[in-house]
Amino acid sequence: MHVSPIALAFPVFLFAIAVEALYAHWRGSRSYALPDALTSIHFGYLSEVERTLARLVVAAIYAAVYQRYHAFELSATDWRVWVGALLAYDFCYYWVHRFGHQVNLVWASHQVHHSSEYFNLSTALRQTATGSLLKWPFYLGLAVIGVPPMVFATVALIDLLYQVWVHTEQVGRLGWLDRVFVTPSNHRVHHGQNDYCIDRNYGGILVVWDRLFGTFAEERAEEPVVYGVRKRFRSLNPVWGNFIQYRELFQASRAAPSWRAALAVWFGPPQGWNEPVPHEDFTGFQRYQPEVPRRVRPMILLQAGVLMAATVYYILMAESLSWTGRLLAGGFILLGSVAIGAQLEGRWRPSAAGSPAKSTPSPTANGEKP
Amino acid sequence: MMTPEGATDLVLAAVCAALIWRKAKQSPGLAAALAAVGLAALFGVARFGGAPWAVGPHQFMVLVATNAGIPLLAWCLRWPGSLPSQQPRAACLALLFGGAGGVIIVGLLGFKLWSLLCLLFAVSLLVTAAWQRRQPAFALGTLLLIATGVVQATQPVVAGLPAIALLHLLLAAGVELTAGTATPASIGPNSAAA
């Protein structure tokens, strides 16, 4: 049975998140909020569920292109092939990521990862569930060069796993490493919505691509990074988070005056062509954080634990399930994550008197979400 | 040893390179389309020059050029002020997704009609562009590009020149006469309007 390495890594991720949360608490750093961290993890579940459905298609396309069009027979036993493949993958990743920020259609998918207003290891798990089908064309060049599918899959995983540790506020500047590799410092900039952070530091492992192509920015000590996206996502519903931007694009394209303008909505950049980054003042910025009463936390954590166990089990077993089984299990995980999100937001929470409670007041909650 | 197919591919690659040099600033989309055609031609030079490693990349790039490069070129000539013509990002996306779609639909699934549809789409844009411009050179270029389709379908041998070599020459001349004769005024201002 083939086991997804991500499934095996999930418990490690969760342990690391717990350690980081405890360390942050001990340092008095407000890096974590339970609703946000749980929602990030639930986004991660949905992303993995989607990957179990789409991975076969994408892997089959890569393998078929390799089989038919590859230039060279590169040996998987040659270490230079691995190093070259990792560098080439990271280069392609830079462009995938850059397009992910600068093309509306791809940003609609990738904005999920940036929607948290916190920055911690759980943010690394906050991944899109609609991205697999948009990224693969960027990597076909590797298949044509002759990077074997197994090598490709492995370096992709290395690139992905490397990026987990850079999502933290607990590691400061690292000197020259910050100028060569993607590190917590320069990745904090990438997740910022401050003017100087927009569209910066796209690298996966190496940040030298950013330095080469003019998208590098160093973290500024005098201007603390404000995390998140400017079109704020004030919800803990991971399904809604995956589709909100597509809905906006759909509405904008319907309102477009011509079919070419409608196409431009989908393929244009989020901030308009060649427009400068608009200035935004973040003085008094308050993060979205619905308050979860202590009395309901154990129940929510219990549900989250059950959902986690079910998800890891599903990811482990996905390959042996029929498509119907996968869809049913995926549906259960999806409903579970939505239900927990609704409880965290206070939507389904019974009040002390037995009637449904209103959403817990939050400084920034505005009820925009339907 | 250079074969006629390789030599004519070299001519095509040189024409594309020269056009990219001349037109990149006026229309990045045109340059991107020409780069796809030119890269296919470069792999062709290697392939027909006897390099076995180039067979796969040449076939791959021919699919990209046929299904995305030529239609993008026609689009940029028909609508010079459009986003794919003026914005490198939009042009790259068109090439990337159009090319990848072509590779899957034609190369992997064997639905060759798709390439024909893409070329018909490109021809229809070129014909309307030629009609609007009323420039003899552009019209002749359009005719030559249409003739490449006829050559592809009938595979004739003209004056001892293999069909593929003839196709390369017609393509080179057609591209030069259409993209090469588009003046800065007809390419349009650097407008991002769709």
Coordinates of C-alpha atoms in Angstrom, one line a residue:
Chain A
M1 CA 0.0 0.0 0.0
H2 CA 1.3 3.4 -0.9
V3 CA 1.1 5.8 2.0
S4 CA 1.1 9.5 1.5
P5 CA 4.2 11.0 3.2
I6 CA 2.0 14.0 4.2
A7 CA -0.3 11.6 6.2
L8 CA 2.8 10.3 8.0
A9 CA 4.0 13.9 8.6
F10 CA 0.7 15.1 9.9
P11 CA 1.2 13.9 13.5
V12 CA 4.7 15.5 13.4
F13 CA 3.2 18.8 12.2
L14 CA 0.6 18.7 15.0
F15 CA 3.3 18.0 17.6
A16 CA 5.4 20.8 16.3
I17 CA 2.4 23.2 16.4
A18 CA 1.8 22.2 20.0
V19 CA 5.4 22.8 20.9
E20 CA 5.5 26.2 19.2
A21 CA 2.2 27.2 20.8
L22 CA 3.6 26.4 24.2
Y23 CA 6.9 28.2 23.5
A24 CA 5.0 31.2 22.3
H25 CA 2.8 31.2 25.4
W26 CA 5.9 30.9 27.6
R27 CA 7.5 33.9 25.8
G28 CA 4.3 35.9 26.1
S29 CA 4.0 36.1 22.3
R30 CA 0.5 36.2 20.9
S31 CA 1.2 34.1 17.9
Y32 CA -1.7 31.7 18.4
A33 CA -5.4 31.8 18.7
L34 CA -7.3 28.5 19.0
P35 CA -10.0 29.3 16.4
D36 CA -7.5 30.4 13.8
A37 CA -5.1 27.5 14.4
L38 CA -7.9 24.9 14.2
T39 CA -9.2 26.5 11.0
S40 CA -5.8 26.5 9.5
I41 CA -5.5 22.8 10.2
H42 CA -9.0 22.2 8.8
F43 CA -7.9 24.0 5.6
G44 CA -5.0 21.5 5.5
Y45 CA -7.4 18.5 5.8
L46 CA -9.4 19.8 2.8
S47 CA -6.3 20.4 0.8
E48 CA -5.1 16.8 1.5
V49 CA -8.5 15.4 0.6
E50 CA -8.4 17.3 -2.7
R51 CA -4.9 16.0 -3.3
T52 CA -6.0 12.4 -2.9
L53 CA -8.6 13.1 -5.6
A54 CA -6.5 15.2 -8.0
R55 CA -3.0 13.8 -7.4
L56 CA -3.5 10.8 -9.7
V57 CA -4.6 12.9 -12.6
V58 CA -1.7 15.4 -12.2
A59 CA 0.9 12.6 -11.7
A60 CA -0.5 10.7 -14.7
I61 CA -0.1 13.8 -16.9
Y62 CA 3.5 14.4 -15.7
A63 CA 4.4 10.7 -16.2
A64 CA 2.8 10.6 -19.7
V65 CA 4.6 13.8 -20.8
Y66 CA 7.9 12.4 -19.4
Q67 CA 7.3 9.1 -21.2
R68 CA 6.6 10.6 -24.5
Y69 CA 8.7 13.7 -24.7
H70 CA 11.7 13.5 -22.4
A71 CA 15.1 14.6 -23.8
F72 CA 17.5 12.8 -21.6
E73 CA 17.6 9.6 -19.6
L74 CA 18.5 11.1 -16.2
S75 CA 19.4 8.5 -13.6
A76 CA 17.7 8.6 -10.3
T77 CA 20.9 7.1 -8.7
D78 CA 23.0 10.1 -9.7
W79 CA 23.1 12.7 -6.9
R80 CA 23.6 15.5 -9.4
V81 CA 20.3 14.7 -10.9
W82 CA 18.6 15.2 -7.5
V83 CA 20.4 18.4 -6.8
G84 CA 19.6 19.7 -10.3
A85 CA 16.0 18.6 -10.1
L86 CA 15.6 20.3 -6.7
L87 CA 17.0 23.5 -8.1
A88 CA 14.9 23.4 -11.2
Y89 CA 11.8 22.5 -9.2
D90 CA 12.5 25.4 -6.9
F91 CA 12.9 27.8 -9.9
C92 CA 9.6 26.6 -11.3
Y93 CA 8.0 26.9 -7.9
Y94 CA 9.1 30.6 -7.7
W95 CA 7.2 31.3 -10.9
V96 CA 4.1 29.2 -9.9
H97 CA 4.1 31.1 -6.6
R98 CA 4.6 34.5 -8.3
F99 CA 1.7 33.8 -10.7
G100 CA -0.3 32.6 -7.7
H101 CA -0.1 36.2 -6.4
Q102 CA -0.4 38.1 -9.7
V103 CA -3.1 36.3 -11.6
N104 CA -6.6 36.4 -10.2
L105 CA -7.6 32.9 -11.2
V106 CA -4.6 31.4 -9.3
W107 CA -4.7 33.9 -6.5
A108 CA -8.3 32.9 -5.9
S109 CA -6.9 29.5 -5.0
H110 CA -3.7 30.6 -3.2
Q111 CA -5.2 33.4 -1.1
V112 CA -6.4 30.7 1.3
H113 CA -2.8 30.3 2.5
H114 CA -2.6 34.0 3.2
S115 CA -6.0 34.4 4.8
S116 CA -4.8 33.9 8.4
E117 CA -4.0 37.1 10.3
Y118 CA -1.7 35.0 12.5
F119 CA 1.7 33.6 11.5
N120 CA 2.7 30.3 13.0
L121 CA 3.3 26.6 12.0
S122 CA -0.4 26.0 11.7
T123 CA -0.4 28.6 8.9
A124 CA 1.8 26.3 6.9
L125 CA -1.0 23.7 6.9
R126 CA -3.6 26.3 5.7
Q127 CA -3.4 25.3 2.1
T128 CA -5.8 25.6 -0.8
A129 CA -8.1 22.7 -1.9
T130 CA -8.4 24.0 -5.4
G131 CA -4.8 24.4 -6.5
S132 CA -3.6 21.1 -7.9
L133 CA -5.3 21.6 -11.3
L134 CA -3.8 25.1 -11.8
K135 CA -0.1 24.5 -11.1
W136 CA 1.0 21.4 -13.1
P137 CA 1.6 23.2 -16.5
F138 CA 4.5 25.1 -14.9
Y139 CA 6.4 21.9 -14.2
L140 CA 6.0 20.2 -17.6
G141 CA 9.4 21.5 -18.6
L142 CA 11.0 19.3 -16.0
A143 CA 9.3 16.3 -17.6
V144 CA 10.6 17.3 -21.1
I145 CA 14.1 17.8 -19.8
G146 CA 13.9 14.2 -18.4
V147 CA 13.5 14.5 -14.6
P148 CA 12.0 11.1 -13.7
P149 CA 8.5 11.2 -12.1
M150 CA 9.8 9.6 -8.9
V151 CA 12.5 12.2 -8.6
F152 CA 10.0 15.0 -9.4
A153 CA 7.6 13.8 -6.8
T154 CA 10.3 13.5 -4.2
V155 CA 11.8 17.0 -4.8
A156 CA 8.3 18.4 -4.8
L157 CA 7.8 16.9 -1.4
I158 CA 11.2 18.2 -0.1
D159 CA 10.3 21.7 -1.3
L160 CA 6.9 21.5 0.4
L161 CA 8.2 20.2 3.7
Y162 CA 11.0 22.7 3.8
Q163 CA 8.5 25.5 3.8
V164 CA 6.8 24.3 7.0
W165 CA 9.4 25.6 9.4
V166 CA 9.6 29.1 7.9
H167 CA 6.0 29.8 9.1
T168 CA 6.9 31.0 12.6
E169 CA 7.4 34.2 14.6
Q170 CA 9.6 32.4 17.1
V171 CA 12.8 32.5 15.0
G172 CA 14.4 35.9 14.4
R173 CA 16.8 37.1 11.8
L174 CA 19.4 34.5 10.7
G175 CA 22.1 36.7 9.1
W176 CA 23.4 35.6 5.6
L177 CA 20.9 32.7 5.5
D178 CA 18.1 35.3 5.2
R179 CA 19.6 36.4 1.9
V180 CA 20.1 33.0 0.4
F181 CA 17.4 30.7 1.7
V182 CA 13.8 31.2 2.5
T183 CA 13.8 31.7 6.2
P184 CA 11.2 32.7 8.9
S185 CA 12.3 36.4 8.6
N186 CA 11.9 36.8 4.8
H187 CA 8.8 34.6 4.8
R188 CA 7.1 36.8 7.4
V189 CA 7.5 39.6 4.8
H190 CA 5.8 37.4 2.2
H191 CA 2.8 37.0 4.5
G192 CA 2.5 40.6 5.3
Q193 CA 0.0 43.1 4.0
N194 CA 2.1 46.2 4.8
D195 CA 2.9 48.2 1.7
Y196 CA 6.5 47.0 1.5
C197 CA 5.5 43.3 1.8
I198 CA 3.0 43.1 -1.1
D199 CA 4.2 40.7 -3.8
R200 CA 7.6 40.0 -2.2
N201 CA 9.7 36.9 -1.4
Y202 CA 8.1 34.2 -3.5
G203 CA 10.9 31.6 -3.2
G204 CA 10.3 28.1 -1.9
I205 CA 13.7 27.0 -0.6
L206 CA 16.0 29.6 -2.2
V207 CA 15.3 33.3 -1.9
V208 CA 18.0 34.0 -4.5
W209 CA 15.3 33.8 -7.2
D210 CA 13.6 36.8 -5.6
R211 CA 16.9 38.6 -5.6
L212 CA 17.5 37.7 -9.3
F213 CA 14.0 38.8 -10.4
G214 CA 13.6 41.9 -8.2
T215 CA 11.0 40.7 -5.8
F216 CA 13.1 40.4 -2.6
A217 CA 12.4 42.5 0.5
E218 CA 14.1 42.3 3.9
E219 CA 12.1 42.4 7.1
R220 CA 12.0 45.8 8.7
A221 CA 12.5 46.0 12.4
E222 CA 10.8 49.4 12.6
E223 CA 7.6 48.3 10.8
P224 CA 6.1 45.1 12.3
V225 CA 4.5 42.8 9.8
V226 CA 0.7 42.8 9.8
Y227 CA -0.3 39.4 8.5
G228 CA -3.2 38.5 6.2
V229 CA -4.9 39.8 3.1
R230 CA -6.3 43.2 2.5
K231 CA -9.6 41.9 1.5
R232 CA -10.0 40.3 4.9
F233 CA -11.4 36.8 5.3
R234 CA -13.5 37.1 8.5
S235 CA -14.7 33.5 8.8
L236 CA -13.6 30.2 10.2
N237 CA -15.4 28.2 7.5
P238 CA -12.7 26.5 5.3
V239 CA -15.1 25.6 2.5
W240 CA -16.2 29.2 2.2
G241 CA -12.5 30.3 2.4
N242 CA -11.7 28.1 -0.6
F243 CA -14.5 29.5 -2.8
I244 CA -15.0 33.1 -1.7
Q245 CA -12.6 34.6 -4.2
Y246 CA -13.9 32.5 -7.1
R247 CA -17.4 33.9 -6.4
E248 CA -16.1 37.4 -6.5
L249 CA -14.3 36.8 -9.8
F250 CA -17.5 35.2 -11.2
Q251 CA -19.5 38.2 -10.2
A252 CA -17.0 40.7 -11.5
S253 CA -16.7 38.8 -14.9
R254 CA -20.5 38.7 -15.2
A255 CA -20.6 42.5 -14.7
A256 CA -17.8 43.0 -17.3
P257 CA -18.9 45.0 -20.4
S258 CA -17.4 42.6 -22.9
W259 CA -16.2 39.0 -23.1
R260 CA -12.6 40.1 -23.4
A261 CA -13.0 42.3 -20.2
A262 CA -14.6 39.2 -18.5
L263 CA -11.5 37.2 -19.5
A264 CA -9.3 39.9 -18.1
V265 CA -11.0 39.6 -14.8
W266 CA -9.9 36.0 -14.4
F267 CA -6.4 36.5 -15.8
G268 CA -5.6 39.9 -14.6
P269 CA -3.7 40.7 -11.4
P270 CA -5.6 41.3 -8.1
Q271 CA -4.5 45.0 -8.0
G272 CA -4.8 45.9 -11.6
W273 CA -2.2 46.0 -14.4
N274 CA 0.9 48.1 -13.5
E275 CA -0.9 49.8 -10.6
P276 CA 1.2 50.8 -7.6
V277 CA 0.5 49.2 -4.3
P278 CA -2.1 51.4 -2.6
H279 CA -1.0 52.7 0.8
E280 CA -2.8 51.3 3.8
D281 CA -2.5 52.4 7.4
F282 CA -2.6 49.5 9.9
T283 CA -2.6 51.6 13.1
G284 CA -5.0 50.0 15.5
F285 CA -5.3 46.8 13.4
Q286 CA -7.1 44.1 15.2
R287 CA -7.0 40.5 14.2
Y288 CA -10.1 38.5 13.5
Q289 CA -10.6 36.5 16.6
P290 CA -14.0 35.3 17.7
E291 CA -14.0 34.5 21.4
V292 CA -14.7 30.9 22.3
P293 CA -16.1 30.5 25.8
R294 CA -14.1 28.2 28.0
R295 CA -17.1 25.9 28.6
V296 CA -17.4 24.9 24.9
R297 CA -13.7 24.5 24.2
P298 CA -13.4 20.9 25.5
M299 CA -16.3 19.8 23.2
I300 CA -14.8 21.6 20.2
L301 CA -11.4 20.1 20.9
L302 CA -12.9 16.6 21.2
Q303 CA -14.6 17.0 17.8
A304 CA -11.4 18.4 16.3
G305 CA -9.6 15.3 17.6
V306 CA -12.1 12.9 16.1
L307 CA -11.9 14.8 12.8
M308 CA -8.1 14.7 12.9
A309 CA -8.1 10.9 13.5
A310 CA -10.6 10.4 10.7
T311 CA -8.7 12.6 8.3
V312 CA -5.3 10.9 8.9
Y313 CA -7.0 7.5 8.6
Y314 CA -8.6 8.6 5.4
I315 CA -5.4 9.9 3.9
L316 CA -3.6 6.7 4.8
M317 CA -6.4 4.5 3.3
A318 CA -7.3 6.8 0.3
E319 CA -5.4 4.7 -2.3
S320 CA -7.4 1.6 -1.4
L321 CA -10.8 3.3 -1.5
S322 CA -13.1 3.5 -4.5
W323 CA -13.9 6.9 -5.9
T324 CA -17.3 6.7 -4.2
G325 CA -15.6 5.9 -0.9
R326 CA -13.2 8.8 -1.4
L327 CA -16.0 11.2 -2.1
L328 CA -18.0 10.1 0.8
A329 CA -15.1 10.3 3.2
G330 CA -14.1 13.6 1.8
G331 CA -17.6 14.8 2.3
F332 CA -17.6 13.8 5.9
I333 CA -14.3 15.6 6.5
L334 CA -15.6 18.7 4.7
L335 CA -18.8 18.7 6.8
G336 CA -16.9 18.1 10.0
S337 CA -14.6 21.0 9.4
V338 CA -17.5 23.3 8.5
A339 CA -19.4 22.3 11.6
I340 CA -16.4 23.0 13.9
G341 CA -15.8 26.3 12.2
A342 CA -19.4 27.2 12.8
Q343 CA -19.2 26.4 16.5
L344 CA -15.9 28.4 16.8
E345 CA -17.8 31.3 15.2
G346 CA -20.6 30.8 17.7
R347 CA -23.2 30.0 15.1
W348 CA -24.3 26.6 16.4
R349 CA -23.4 27.2 20.0
P350 CA -26.3 26.7 22.5
S351 CA -26.5 29.4 25.1
A352 CA -26.8 28.8 28.8
A353 CA -30.5 29.3 28.6
G354 CA -30.8 26.6 25.9
S355 CA -31.5 28.9 22.9
P356 CA -29.0 29.3 20.1
A357 CA -26.2 31.8 21.0
K358 CA -25.4 34.7 18.9
S359 CA -21.9 34.9 17.4
T360 CA -19.4 35.9 20.0
P361 CA -18.7 39.6 19.6
S362 CA -15.3 40.2 18.0
P363 CA -13.6 43.5 17.4
T364 CA -13.5 42.9 13.7
A365 CA -16.3 40.4 13.0
N366 CA -18.7 42.1 10.6
G367 CA -20.9 39.3 9.5
E368 CA -20.1 39.7 5.8
K369 CA -20.2 36.0 5.2
P370 CA -23.6 34.6 4.3
Chain B
M1 CA 25.1 16.7 -41.3
M2 CA 22.5 19.4 -41.9
T3 CA 19.4 18.1 -43.6
P4 CA 17.0 20.3 -45.6
E5 CA 14.5 20.1 -42.7
G6 CA 17.2 21.2 -40.2
A7 CA 18.5 24.0 -42.4
T8 CA 15.0 25.4 -43.0
D9 CA 14.2 25.1 -39.2
L10 CA 17.4 27.2 -38.7
V11 CA 15.9 29.8 -41.1
L12 CA 12.7 29.8 -39.2
A13 CA 14.5 30.1 -35.8
A14 CA 16.6 33.0 -37.2
V15 CA 13.5 34.8 -38.5
C16 CA 11.7 34.4 -35.1
A17 CA 14.8 35.6 -33.2
A18 CA 15.1 38.7 -35.4
L19 CA 11.4 39.5 -35.0
I20 CA 11.6 39.1 -31.3
W21 CA 14.5 41.5 -31.3
R22 CA 12.5 44.0 -33.3
K23 CA 9.0 43.6 -31.8
A24 CA 9.5 42.7 -28.1
K25 CA 8.9 46.2 -26.8
Q26 CA 5.9 46.9 -29.1
S27 CA 4.2 43.7 -28.3
P28 CA 5.5 41.3 -25.6
G29 CA 2.7 38.9 -26.5
L30 CA 3.9 38.7 -30.1
A31 CA 7.5 38.1 -28.8
A32 CA 6.2 35.3 -26.6
A33 CA 4.4 33.7 -29.4
L34 CA 7.4 33.9 -31.7
A35 CA 9.6 32.5 -28.9
A36 CA 7.4 29.4 -28.8
V37 CA 7.7 29.0 -32.6
G38 CA 11.4 29.8 -32.5
L39 CA 12.2 27.4 -29.7
A40 CA 10.3 24.6 -31.5
A41 CA 12.5 25.5 -34.6
L42 CA 15.7 25.4 -32.6
F43 CA 14.9 21.9 -31.2
G44 CA 14.1 21.0 -34.9
V45 CA 17.6 22.1 -35.9
A46 CA 19.0 19.8 -33.3
R47 CA 16.6 16.9 -34.2
F48 CA 17.1 17.1 -37.9
G49 CA 20.8 17.6 -37.4
G50 CA 20.9 14.1 -35.9
A51 CA 20.6 14.7 -32.1
P52 CA 18.2 12.0 -30.8
W53 CA 17.7 13.7 -27.5
A54 CA 15.9 16.6 -29.4
V55 CA 13.1 14.4 -30.8
G56 CA 10.8 14.6 -27.7
P57 CA 11.4 18.3 -27.0
H58 CA 10.8 19.2 -30.6
Q59 CA 7.5 17.3 -30.7
F60 CA 6.5 18.9 -27.4
M61 CA 7.3 22.4 -28.6
V62 CA 5.6 21.9 -32.0
L63 CA 2.5 21.1 -30.0
V64 CA 2.9 24.2 -27.9
A65 CA 3.6 26.4 -30.9
T66 CA 0.7 24.9 -32.9
N67 CA -1.9 25.0 -30.2
A68 CA -0.9 28.2 -28.4
G69 CA 2.0 30.0 -30.2
I70 CA 0.3 30.5 -33.6
P71 CA -3.1 31.4 -32.1
L72 CA -1.4 33.9 -29.8
L73 CA 0.5 35.4 -32.7
A74 CA -2.7 35.8 -34.6
W75 CA -4.5 37.2 -31.6
C76 CA -1.8 39.8 -31.1
L77 CA -1.9 40.9 -34.7
R78 CA -5.7 41.0 -34.7
W79 CA -6.0 42.9 -31.4
P80 CA -2.7 44.7 -30.9
G81 CA -4.0 46.6 -27.8
S82 CA -5.3 43.6 -26.0
L83 CA -3.9 42.2 -22.8
P84 CA -2.2 39.1 -24.3
S85 CA -0.5 41.4 -26.7
Q86 CA 0.7 44.1 -24.3
Q87 CA 1.1 42.2 -21.0
P88 CA 3.9 39.6 -20.7
R89 CA 2.1 37.9 -17.9
A90 CA -1.1 37.4 -19.9
A91 CA 0.9 36.2 -22.9
C92 CA 2.8 33.7 -20.8
L93 CA -0.5 32.4 -19.3
A94 CA -2.0 32.0 -22.7
L95 CA 1.1 30.1 -23.9
L96 CA 1.3 28.0 -20.7
F97 CA -2.3 26.9 -20.4
G98 CA -2.9 26.8 -24.2
G99 CA 0.2 24.8 -24.7
A100 CA -0.4 22.4 -21.8
G101 CA -3.9 21.9 -23.0
G102 CA -2.7 21.2 -26.5
V103 CA -0.1 18.7 -25.2
I104 CA -2.8 16.8 -23.3
I105 CA -5.6 16.9 -25.8
V106 CA -3.5 16.2 -28.9
G107 CA -0.2 14.6 -27.7
L108 CA -1.6 12.4 -24.9
L109 CA -5.3 11.9 -25.8
G110 CA -4.7 11.8 -29.6
F111 CA -7.5 14.2 -30.4
K112 CA -5.7 15.8 -33.4
L113 CA -8.7 17.7 -34.5
W114 CA -8.0 20.1 -31.7
S115 CA -4.8 21.4 -33.4
L116 CA -6.8 21.9 -36.6
L117 CA -9.4 23.9 -34.6
C118 CA -6.6 26.1 -33.0
L119 CA -5.1 26.8 -36.5
L120 CA -8.5 27.5 -38.0
F121 CA -9.1 30.0 -35.1
A122 CA -5.7 31.6 -35.8
V123 CA -6.4 31.8 -39.6
S124 CA -9.8 33.4 -39.0
L125 CA -8.1 36.1 -36.9
L126 CA -5.3 36.6 -39.4
V127 CA -7.8 36.9 -42.3
T128 CA -9.9 39.5 -40.5
A129 CA -6.7 41.4 -39.5
A130 CA -5.5 41.3 -43.1
W131 CA -8.9 42.6 -44.3
Q132 CA -8.7 45.5 -41.8
R133 CA -5.1 46.4 -42.6
R134 CA -5.3 46.1 -46.3
Q135 CA -1.6 45.8 -46.5
P136 CA -0.4 43.6 -49.5
A137 CA 2.5 42.2 -47.5
F138 CA 0.3 41.2 -44.6
A139 CA -2.2 39.6 -46.9
L140 CA 0.5 37.7 -48.6
G141 CA 1.9 36.5 -45.2
T142 CA -1.6 35.4 -44.2
L143 CA -1.9 33.4 -47.5
L144 CA 1.5 31.8 -46.9
L145 CA 0.5 30.8 -43.3
I146 CA -2.7 29.3 -44.7
A147 CA -0.5 27.4 -47.3
T148 CA 1.5 25.8 -44.4
G149 CA -1.7 24.0 -43.5
V150 CA -2.2 22.8 -47.0
V151 CA 1.4 21.5 -47.1
Q152 CA 0.9 19.8 -43.8
A153 CA -2.2 18.1 -45.1
T154 CA -0.9 17.1 -48.5
Q155 CA 2.8 16.6 -47.8
P156 CA 4.0 17.6 -51.3
V157 CA 7.7 17.5 -52.5
V158 CA 8.5 20.7 -54.4
A159 CA 11.7 21.0 -56.3
G160 CA 13.2 18.2 -54.3
L161 CA 12.4 20.0 -51.1
P162 CA 10.7 17.7 -48.5
A163 CA 7.3 18.8 -47.3
I164 CA 8.5 19.6 -43.8
A165 CA 11.3 21.8 -45.1
L166 CA 8.8 23.6 -47.3
L167 CA 6.5 24.0 -44.3
H168 CA 9.3 25.6 -42.4
L169 CA 10.1 28.1 -45.2
L170 CA 6.4 29.0 -45.7
L171 CA 6.1 29.5 -42.0
A172 CA 9.2 31.7 -41.8
A173 CA 8.1 33.8 -44.7
G174 CA 4.5 34.0 -43.4
V175 CA 5.6 35.1 -39.9
E176 CA 8.0 37.7 -41.3
L177 CA 5.4 39.2 -43.6
T178 CA 2.6 39.3 -41.0
A179 CA 4.4 40.1 -37.7
G180 CA 7.3 41.8 -39.4
T181 CA 5.2 44.3 -41.3
A182 CA 3.1 45.3 -38.3
T183 CA 4.3 48.9 -37.7
P184 CA 4.4 50.5 -34.2
A185 CA 1.2 52.3 -35.1
S186 CA -0.6 49.2 -36.1
I187 CA 0.7 47.3 -33.1
G188 CA -1.0 50.0 -31.1
P189 CA -0.2 52.1 -28.1
N190 CA 1.1 50.6 -24.9
S191 CA -2.5 50.2 -23.7
A192 CA -3.6 47.6 -21.3
A193 CA -7.2 47.9 -22.2
A194 CA -8.8 44.6 -23.0

